[in-house]
Amino acid sequence: MDASRIKRQLKRLYVYQRYVHGSLVGGLIIALFVLVLVHTAAAVFMAPQLLLSAQAGPGFYIVTGTTGLILVFLVVFLAGAFAGDISGGGAQLFLSQPLSREAYVAAWMIAVLATPTLLYLLSFTLPLLILDPALLGAVGVTGTGLLAVEVVEVGALLSLIAVASKSRAAVVVLGLFLELLLPWVLLVPFIVLVSVPGVGQRLTWAVTAYLVLFPSKYTLFATAPTGPPLTPTQLAAAGLAVAALYAALTLLYARYRLEVK
Amino acid sequence: MDVIEVRGLAKRFGRVQALRDVTFAVPRGRVAGLLGPNGSGKTTTLKILVGLLRRDWGEVRVFGMDPWLLGPEVREKMGVLHEKPLYPRGARVSTLLRYAARLRGYSYSDALRVARLVGIEGLLGYTVSALSRGYLQRLGIALALLGDPELLVLDEPTANLDPLARAELLRLIKVLHRDLGVTVLVSSHIIPELADVCDYAVFISGGVTLDWGSLEELNRKYGVVSVYEVSTPRPRELARELISLDYVYGVDVHGGLLRVRVAGEASPELLNVLAEMGVDIESVRHVGGELGQLYSKVVTQEAAG
């Protein structure tokens, strides 16, 4: 592909992602408003305790857990909207214009993965930084960062499911299952087996795989006898690599298989 | 040069073999009708030409490019109207036109020009869900005309349009073809409509092309009445001479213009006779024929073997 063609496609990707974001702007603004409100309120009310103890207590984690859930719902909803656009007419309309299938999918992936994650991180860090940068140091970014990585992973996987199934219902059901049910179901064998003598050590690879897929559950293993098998940075890198793999598969599917009736 | 070239095209959806062997070509500057019964594979063929569907077998070239692999490059020169245009729910007419124009490198004012052309300039602030089917069809036509395409692919373009809008669209197709040399591939189940605008036809049935070519050639081949317009300063004298020929079925005089209905296979003889008559002939133009009759003959003949 020559440079001018790539440039034209990038320009169209930019134009189309503006359209996609424009069509989703209402939902994104509401989500951002709620996230900023909750994070700011939490930071304001818990600031004295955070500054005194220099670490976040359970109260703050309940707040970030709740807003994390909002982020998960947002990403699942957006991935569902992506599938709905493929089956519901948006894809037919815009792929009848000089827009490549890859650019079409990439624009939606930006809206599904990058935008909500960025909004979440901004809604979390900005109130803390504005109130007192020391608050960010007290809270730490490990938990939030790993949650963001996990959401990017799930969003990329849901994008792949969206282009392959073209079904909003399938994407939403799978998304909720992947984020709300599967991590806890998979946790049960670990809880049972970790106390069995001689088995715990051999579970390392399974725990590693589990944490790469669900990095936000890192803290659950932080107090395990063997400790977590990877550092948060390693987990984030591995999680982003998995997300990149899903994204590449989605783009390849778009290139060679995505048909619009 | 052929704008569209299709050879041995096949496409399957699950257990349904939608296309088995579709082969045809459409030369530049033609208005080609894609004719066939319901379920014959017209829409599937058009979607493969647009690059929305992938072929299973065969070869497809539009402007010499594979529309599946080089879709954006093909669609830069192509405008598309689908049989059932789908629009994102809740989207505004103006938004769709604005972004479709930008994807083609055109401005919103270009989109407004096209909106005026198809009569939806008063609906720009509406959402698509508030539009009637006829206006949705007009929006589809506007989107197809954006960017001054060299090729228009129209799938049942007059569906959902009232008679006036239908006539207006057919007039628009004629104008685009005549004034801008736009090549058109249009499918419709209303054959008389196509007879009025097409000079080329592709017949398809059961996922197989039965025949294709210019209407003049096809009329001649299948012995179907052809219609010629002859311009002359002495129309009555020429009409008297032509009506005496046994292969001329009728001559109508409209001022200095004769409309001559002639047996399809005798078209070359008519042209020879006109050349030899010694009467001043300003122009001779094939303007169509009995497309319905041609369609029946092609289908019957191909079914017979």
PDB file of C-alpha atoms in Angstrom, chain A residues 6-226:
ATOM      1  CA  ILE A   6      -2.452   5.167   3.730  1.00  0.00           C
ATOM      2  CA  LYS A   7      -2.763   8.924   4.234  1.00  0.00           C
ATOM      3  CA  ARG A   8      -6.215   8.953   2.615  1.00  0.00           C
ATOM      4  CA  GLN A   9      -7.352   6.046   4.771  1.00  0.00           C
ATOM      5  CA  LEU A  10      -6.051   7.683   7.941  1.00  0.00           C
ATOM      6  CA  LYS A  11      -7.907  10.856   7.030  1.00  0.00           C
ATOM      7  CA  ARG A  12     -11.106   8.871   6.513  1.00  0.00           C
ATOM      8  CA  LEU A  13     -10.526   7.016   9.770  1.00  0.00           C
ATOM      9  CA  TYR A  14     -10.298  10.400  11.483  1.00  0.00           C
ATOM     10  CA  VAL A  15     -13.498  11.631   9.814  1.00  0.00           C
ATOM     11  CA  TYR A  16     -15.398   8.446  10.600  1.00  0.00           C
ATOM     12  CA  GLN A  17     -14.295   8.201  14.224  1.00  0.00           C
ATOM     13  CA  ARG A  18     -15.579  11.748  14.672  1.00  0.00           C
ATOM     14  CA  TYR A  19     -18.941  10.569  13.378  1.00  0.00           C
ATOM     15  CA  VAL A  20     -18.889   7.538  15.713  1.00  0.00           C
ATOM     16  CA  HIS A  21     -17.991   9.636  18.744  1.00  0.00           C
ATOM     17  CA  GLY A  22     -20.615  12.191  17.736  1.00  0.00           C
ATOM     18  CA  SER A  23     -23.270   9.487  17.675  1.00  0.00           C
ATOM     19  CA  LEU A  24     -22.196   8.251  21.131  1.00  0.00           C
ATOM     20  CA  VAL A  25     -21.532  11.621  22.699  1.00  0.00           C
ATOM     21  CA  GLY A  26     -24.677  11.658  24.845  1.00  0.00           C
ATOM     22  CA  GLY A  27     -23.838   8.389  26.616  1.00  0.00           C
ATOM     23  CA  LEU A  28     -20.174   9.328  26.990  1.00  0.00           C
ATOM     24  CA  ILE A  29     -20.970  12.710  28.563  1.00  0.00           C
ATOM     25  CA  ILE A  30     -23.384  11.134  31.055  1.00  0.00           C
ATOM     26  CA  ALA A  31     -20.787   8.469  31.968  1.00  0.00           C
ATOM     27  CA  LEU A  32     -18.057  11.080  32.328  1.00  0.00           C
ATOM     28  CA  PHE A  33     -20.292  13.277  34.480  1.00  0.00           C
ATOM     29  CA  VAL A  34     -21.153  10.390  36.831  1.00  0.00           C
ATOM     30  CA  LEU A  35     -17.525   9.237  37.067  1.00  0.00           C
ATOM     31  CA  VAL A  36     -16.172  12.712  37.747  1.00  0.00           C
ATOM     32  CA  LEU A  37     -18.887  13.329  40.323  1.00  0.00           C
ATOM     33  CA  VAL A  38     -18.267  10.080  42.227  1.00  0.00           C
ATOM     34  CA  HIS A  39     -14.467  10.313  42.090  1.00  0.00           C
ATOM     35  CA  THR A  40     -14.480  13.976  43.142  1.00  0.00           C
ATOM     36  CA  ALA A  41     -16.875  13.309  46.013  1.00  0.00           C
ATOM     37  CA  ALA A  42     -14.760  10.348  47.163  1.00  0.00           C
ATOM     38  CA  ALA A  43     -11.569  12.395  46.944  1.00  0.00           C
ATOM     39  CA  VAL A  44     -13.078  15.329  48.852  1.00  0.00           C
ATOM     40  CA  PHE A  45     -14.593  13.246  51.648  1.00  0.00           C
ATOM     41  CA  MET A  46     -11.665  10.881  52.035  1.00  0.00           C
ATOM     42  CA  ALA A  47      -8.863  13.389  51.480  1.00  0.00           C
ATOM     43  CA  PRO A  48      -8.022  13.883  55.199  1.00  0.00           C
ATOM     44  CA  GLN A  49      -7.818  10.132  55.835  1.00  0.00           C
ATOM     45  CA  LEU A  50      -5.856   9.531  52.611  1.00  0.00           C
ATOM     46  CA  LEU A  51      -3.346  12.247  53.455  1.00  0.00           C
ATOM     47  CA  LEU A  52      -2.958  11.119  57.054  1.00  0.00           C
ATOM     48  CA  SER A  53      -2.522   7.414  56.416  1.00  0.00           C
ATOM     49  CA  ALA A  54      -0.837   7.925  53.008  1.00  0.00           C
ATOM     50  CA  GLN A  55      -2.769   4.964  51.635  1.00  0.00           C
ATOM     51  CA  ALA A  56      -6.274   4.266  50.438  1.00  0.00           C
ATOM     52  CA  GLY A  57      -8.630   2.476  52.787  1.00  0.00           C
ATOM     53  CA  PRO A  58     -11.442   0.032  51.980  1.00  0.00           C
ATOM     54  CA  GLY A  59     -13.884   2.918  51.527  1.00  0.00           C
ATOM     55  CA  PHE A  60     -11.955   4.288  48.596  1.00  0.00           C
ATOM     56  CA  TYR A  61     -11.679   0.852  46.999  1.00  0.00           C
ATOM     57  CA  ILE A  62     -15.448   0.435  47.251  1.00  0.00           C
ATOM     58  CA  VAL A  63     -15.798   3.689  45.322  1.00  0.00           C
ATOM     59  CA  THR A  64     -13.288   2.723  42.616  1.00  0.00           C
ATOM     60  CA  GLY A  65     -14.846  -0.753  42.434  1.00  0.00           C
ATOM     61  CA  THR A  66     -18.229   0.843  41.778  1.00  0.00           C
ATOM     62  CA  THR A  67     -16.929   3.265  39.180  1.00  0.00           C
ATOM     63  CA  GLY A  68     -14.964   0.378  37.630  1.00  0.00           C
ATOM     64  CA  LEU A  69     -18.279  -1.382  37.225  1.00  0.00           C
ATOM     65  CA  ILE A  70     -19.656   1.702  35.460  1.00  0.00           C
ATOM     66  CA  LEU A  71     -16.645   1.575  33.123  1.00  0.00           C
ATOM     67  CA  VAL A  72     -17.272  -2.120  32.413  1.00  0.00           C
ATOM     68  CA  PHE A  73     -20.945  -1.468  31.657  1.00  0.00           C
ATOM     69  CA  LEU A  74     -19.961   1.439  29.410  1.00  0.00           C
ATOM     70  CA  VAL A  75     -17.496  -0.656  27.395  1.00  0.00           C
ATOM     71  CA  VAL A  76     -19.974  -3.538  27.075  1.00  0.00           C
ATOM     72  CA  PHE A  77     -22.681  -1.088  25.978  1.00  0.00           C
ATOM     73  CA  LEU A  78     -20.363   0.513  23.400  1.00  0.00           C
ATOM     74  CA  ALA A  79     -19.262  -2.869  22.031  1.00  0.00           C
ATOM     75  CA  GLY A  80     -22.948  -3.765  21.733  1.00  0.00           C
ATOM     76  CA  ALA A  81     -23.563  -0.516  19.865  1.00  0.00           C
ATOM     77  CA  PHE A  82     -20.707  -1.471  17.515  1.00  0.00           C
ATOM     78  CA  ALA A  83     -22.318  -4.849  16.747  1.00  0.00           C
ATOM     79  CA  GLY A  84     -25.655  -3.090  16.333  1.00  0.00           C
ATOM     80  CA  ASP A  85     -24.139  -0.672  13.847  1.00  0.00           C
ATOM     81  CA  ILE A  86     -22.828  -3.537  11.697  1.00  0.00           C
ATOM     82  CA  SER A  87     -26.197  -5.283  11.592  1.00  0.00           C
ATOM     83  CA  GLY A  88     -28.382  -2.200  11.818  1.00  0.00           C
ATOM     84  CA  GLY A  89     -27.355  -0.092   8.860  1.00  0.00           C
ATOM     85  CA  GLY A  90     -24.418   2.084   9.809  1.00  0.00           C
ATOM     86  CA  ALA A  91     -21.941  -0.313   8.250  1.00  0.00           C
ATOM     87  CA  GLN A  92     -23.930  -0.609   5.019  1.00  0.00           C
ATOM     88  CA  LEU A  93     -24.199   3.154   4.770  1.00  0.00           C
ATOM     89  CA  PHE A  94     -20.588   4.069   5.452  1.00  0.00           C
ATOM     90  CA  LEU A  95     -18.948   1.069   3.772  1.00  0.00           C
ATOM     91  CA  SER A  96     -20.772   2.145   0.620  1.00  0.00           C
ATOM     92  CA  GLN A  97     -18.652   5.301   0.846  1.00  0.00           C
ATOM     93  CA  PRO A  98     -14.870   5.237   0.289  1.00  0.00           C
ATOM     94  CA  LEU A  99     -14.181   3.931   3.791  1.00  0.00           C
ATOM     95  CA  SER A 100     -12.217   0.704   4.226  1.00  0.00           C
ATOM     96  CA  ARG A 101     -13.515  -2.062   6.461  1.00  0.00           C
ATOM     97  CA  GLU A 102     -10.363  -1.755   8.575  1.00  0.00           C
ATOM     98  CA  ALA A 103     -10.874   1.989   9.102  1.00  0.00           C
ATOM     99  CA  TYR A 104     -14.532   1.393   9.938  1.00  0.00           C
ATOM    100  CA  VAL A 105     -13.607  -1.196  12.585  1.00  0.00           C
ATOM    101  CA  ALA A 106     -10.646   0.815  13.884  1.00  0.00           C
ATOM    102  CA  ALA A 107     -12.871   3.870  14.426  1.00  0.00           C
ATOM    103  CA  TRP A 108     -15.274   1.795  16.474  1.00  0.00           C
ATOM    104  CA  MET A 109     -12.446   0.193  18.423  1.00  0.00           C
ATOM    105  CA  ILE A 110     -11.199   3.637  19.399  1.00  0.00           C
ATOM    106  CA  ALA A 111     -14.704   4.422  20.665  1.00  0.00           C
ATOM    107  CA  VAL A 112     -15.091   1.087  22.463  1.00  0.00           C
ATOM    108  CA  LEU A 113     -11.613   0.777  24.026  1.00  0.00           C
ATOM    109  CA  ALA A 114      -9.715   3.997  24.131  1.00  0.00           C
ATOM    110  CA  THR A 115     -12.310   6.667  24.769  1.00  0.00           C
ATOM    111  CA  PRO A 116     -14.061   5.187  27.843  1.00  0.00           C
ATOM    112  CA  THR A 117     -10.760   4.066  29.369  1.00  0.00           C
ATOM    113  CA  LEU A 118      -9.265   7.505  28.886  1.00  0.00           C
ATOM    114  CA  LEU A 119     -12.363   9.164  30.323  1.00  0.00           C
ATOM    115  CA  TYR A 120     -12.212   6.840  33.322  1.00  0.00           C
ATOM    116  CA  LEU A 121      -8.545   7.535  33.990  1.00  0.00           C
ATOM    117  CA  LEU A 122      -9.083  11.273  33.615  1.00  0.00           C
ATOM    118  CA  SER A 123     -12.134  11.241  35.888  1.00  0.00           C
ATOM    119  CA  PHE A 124     -10.037   9.419  38.482  1.00  0.00           C
ATOM    120  CA  THR A 125      -6.775  11.319  38.332  1.00  0.00           C
ATOM    121  CA  LEU A 126      -7.919  14.882  37.641  1.00  0.00           C
ATOM    122  CA  PRO A 127      -9.946  15.418  40.851  1.00  0.00           C
ATOM    123  CA  LEU A 128      -7.069  14.011  42.906  1.00  0.00           C
ATOM    124  CA  LEU A 129      -4.487  16.141  41.139  1.00  0.00           C
ATOM    125  CA  ILE A 130      -6.613  19.264  41.415  1.00  0.00           C
ATOM    126  CA  LEU A 131      -7.296  18.749  45.142  1.00  0.00           C
ATOM    127  CA  ASP A 132      -3.764  17.756  46.076  1.00  0.00           C
ATOM    128  CA  PRO A 133      -1.232  15.818  43.970  1.00  0.00           C
ATOM    129  CA  ALA A 134      -0.194  14.020  47.157  1.00  0.00           C
ATOM    130  CA  LEU A 135      -3.585  12.267  47.100  1.00  0.00           C
ATOM    131  CA  LEU A 136      -2.637  10.459  43.915  1.00  0.00           C
ATOM    132  CA  GLY A 137       0.493   9.164  45.597  1.00  0.00           C
ATOM    133  CA  ALA A 138      -1.568   7.989  48.570  1.00  0.00           C
ATOM    134  CA  VAL A 139      -4.139   6.208  46.452  1.00  0.00           C
ATOM    135  CA  GLY A 140      -1.665   4.790  43.981  1.00  0.00           C
ATOM    136  CA  VAL A 141      -2.500   3.992  40.379  1.00  0.00           C
ATOM    137  CA  THR A 142      -1.911   0.230  40.392  1.00  0.00           C
ATOM    138  CA  GLY A 143      -5.514  -0.819  40.946  1.00  0.00           C
ATOM    139  CA  THR A 144      -6.996   1.729  38.562  1.00  0.00           C
ATOM    140  CA  GLY A 145      -4.318   1.124  35.945  1.00  0.00           C
ATOM    141  CA  LEU A 146      -4.848  -2.636  36.007  1.00  0.00           C
ATOM    142  CA  LEU A 147      -8.601  -2.163  35.798  1.00  0.00           C
ATOM    143  CA  ALA A 148      -8.075   0.043  32.728  1.00  0.00           C
ATOM    144  CA  VAL A 149      -5.871  -2.648  31.155  1.00  0.00           C
ATOM    145  CA  GLU A 150      -8.503  -5.297  31.845  1.00  0.00           C
ATOM    146  CA  VAL A 151     -11.250  -3.177  30.324  1.00  0.00           C
ATOM    147  CA  VAL A 152      -9.107  -2.567  27.229  1.00  0.00           C
ATOM    148  CA  GLU A 153      -8.594  -6.336  26.934  1.00  0.00           C
ATOM    149  CA  VAL A 154     -12.276  -7.129  27.300  1.00  0.00           C
ATOM    150  CA  GLY A 155     -13.208  -4.295  24.942  1.00  0.00           C
ATOM    151  CA  ALA A 156     -10.831  -5.642  22.280  1.00  0.00           C
ATOM    152  CA  LEU A 157     -12.241  -9.152  22.695  1.00  0.00           C
ATOM    153  CA  LEU A 158     -15.803  -7.818  22.497  1.00  0.00           C
ATOM    154  CA  SER A 159     -14.879  -5.906  19.322  1.00  0.00           C
ATOM    155  CA  LEU A 160     -13.755  -9.189  17.790  1.00  0.00           C
ATOM    156  CA  ILE A 161     -17.007 -10.820  18.874  1.00  0.00           C
ATOM    157  CA  ALA A 162     -18.939  -7.836  17.485  1.00  0.00           C
ATOM    158  CA  VAL A 163     -17.448  -8.103  13.981  1.00  0.00           C
ATOM    159  CA  ALA A 164     -17.751 -11.893  13.943  1.00  0.00           C
ATOM    160  CA  SER A 165     -21.278 -12.196  15.366  1.00  0.00           C
ATOM    161  CA  LYS A 166     -22.779  -8.820  14.314  1.00  0.00           C
ATOM    162  CA  SER A 167     -25.169  -9.391  17.210  1.00  0.00           C
ATOM    163  CA  ARG A 168     -25.679  -6.729  19.864  1.00  0.00           C
ATOM    164  CA  ALA A 169     -27.325  -9.229  22.216  1.00  0.00           C
ATOM    165  CA  ALA A 170     -24.455 -11.728  21.902  1.00  0.00           C
ATOM    166  CA  VAL A 171     -21.885  -9.011  22.622  1.00  0.00           C
ATOM    167  CA  VAL A 172     -23.718  -7.633  25.656  1.00  0.00           C
ATOM    168  CA  VAL A 173     -24.416 -11.071  27.171  1.00  0.00           C
ATOM    169  CA  LEU A 174     -20.845 -12.249  26.572  1.00  0.00           C
ATOM    170  CA  GLY A 175     -19.415  -8.974  27.837  1.00  0.00           C
ATOM    171  CA  LEU A 176     -21.346  -9.136  31.090  1.00  0.00           C
ATOM    172  CA  PHE A 177     -20.451 -12.817  31.481  1.00  0.00           C
ATOM    173  CA  LEU A 178     -16.756 -12.147  30.827  1.00  0.00           C
ATOM    174  CA  GLU A 179     -16.517  -9.305  33.324  1.00  0.00           C
ATOM    175  CA  LEU A 180     -19.102 -10.001  35.982  1.00  0.00           C
ATOM    176  CA  LEU A 181     -19.264 -13.774  36.213  1.00  0.00           C
ATOM    177  CA  LEU A 182     -16.294 -15.567  34.658  1.00  0.00           C
ATOM    178  CA  PRO A 183     -13.522 -14.032  36.821  1.00  0.00           C
ATOM    179  CA  TRP A 184     -15.299 -15.109  40.004  1.00  0.00           C
ATOM    180  CA  VAL A 185     -16.201 -18.554  38.664  1.00  0.00           C
ATOM    181  CA  LEU A 186     -12.566 -19.147  37.706  1.00  0.00           C
ATOM    182  CA  LEU A 187     -11.454 -17.992  41.118  1.00  0.00           C
ATOM    183  CA  VAL A 188     -13.210 -20.857  42.891  1.00  0.00           C
ATOM    184  CA  PRO A 189     -10.755 -23.607  41.829  1.00  0.00           C
ATOM    185  CA  PHE A 190      -7.850 -21.417  42.950  1.00  0.00           C
ATOM    186  CA  ILE A 191      -9.373 -20.919  46.394  1.00  0.00           C
ATOM    187  CA  VAL A 192      -9.975 -24.654  46.738  1.00  0.00           C
ATOM    188  CA  LEU A 193      -6.685 -25.889  45.304  1.00  0.00           C
ATOM    189  CA  VAL A 194      -4.326 -23.332  46.810  1.00  0.00           C
ATOM    190  CA  SER A 195      -4.710 -24.939  50.259  1.00  0.00           C
ATOM    191  CA  VAL A 196      -4.026 -28.456  48.942  1.00  0.00           C
ATOM    192  CA  PRO A 197      -0.409 -29.349  49.850  1.00  0.00           C
ATOM    193  CA  GLY A 198       1.891 -29.571  46.810  1.00  0.00           C
ATOM    194  CA  VAL A 199      -0.705 -28.185  44.376  1.00  0.00           C
ATOM    195  CA  GLY A 200      -0.335 -24.493  45.128  1.00  0.00           C
ATOM    196  CA  GLN A 201       3.104 -24.226  43.499  1.00  0.00           C
ATOM    197  CA  ARG A 202       1.904 -25.967  40.351  1.00  0.00           C
ATOM    198  CA  LEU A 203      -0.924 -23.444  39.950  1.00  0.00           C
ATOM    199  CA  THR A 204       1.483 -20.647  39.094  1.00  0.00           C
ATOM    200  CA  TRP A 205       0.942 -20.856  35.343  1.00  0.00           C
ATOM    201  CA  ALA A 206      -2.837 -20.932  35.780  1.00  0.00           C
ATOM    202  CA  VAL A 207      -2.746 -17.936  38.125  1.00  0.00           C
ATOM    203  CA  THR A 208      -0.509 -16.095  35.674  1.00  0.00           C
ATOM    204  CA  ALA A 209      -2.915 -16.779  32.806  1.00  0.00           C
ATOM    205  CA  TYR A 210      -5.857 -15.741  34.999  1.00  0.00           C
ATOM    206  CA  LEU A 211      -4.198 -12.481  36.017  1.00  0.00           C
ATOM    207  CA  VAL A 212      -3.164 -11.654  32.468  1.00  0.00           C
ATOM    208  CA  LEU A 213      -6.811 -11.993  31.419  1.00  0.00           C
ATOM    209  CA  PHE A 214      -8.177 -10.267  34.531  1.00  0.00           C
ATOM    210  CA  PRO A 215      -5.409  -7.942  35.788  1.00  0.00           C
ATOM    211  CA  SER A 216      -7.756  -6.042  38.095  1.00  0.00           C
ATOM    212  CA  LYS A 217      -7.902  -9.136  40.340  1.00  0.00           C
ATOM    213  CA  TYR A 218      -4.212  -8.663  41.152  1.00  0.00           C
ATOM    214  CA  THR A 219      -4.919  -7.506  44.676  1.00  0.00           C
ATOM    215  CA  LEU A 220      -6.750 -10.778  45.427  1.00  0.00           C
ATOM    216  CA  PHE A 221      -3.462 -12.634  44.972  1.00  0.00           C
ATOM    217  CA  ALA A 222      -1.282 -10.009  46.619  1.00  0.00           C
ATOM    218  CA  THR A 223      -1.731 -11.674  50.008  1.00  0.00           C
ATOM    219  CA  ALA A 224      -1.513 -15.281  48.749  1.00  0.00           C
ATOM    220  CA  PRO A 225       1.266 -17.404  50.367  1.00  0.00           C
ATOM    221  CA  THR A 226       3.176 -17.544  47.098  1.00  0.00           C
TER     222      THR A 226
END
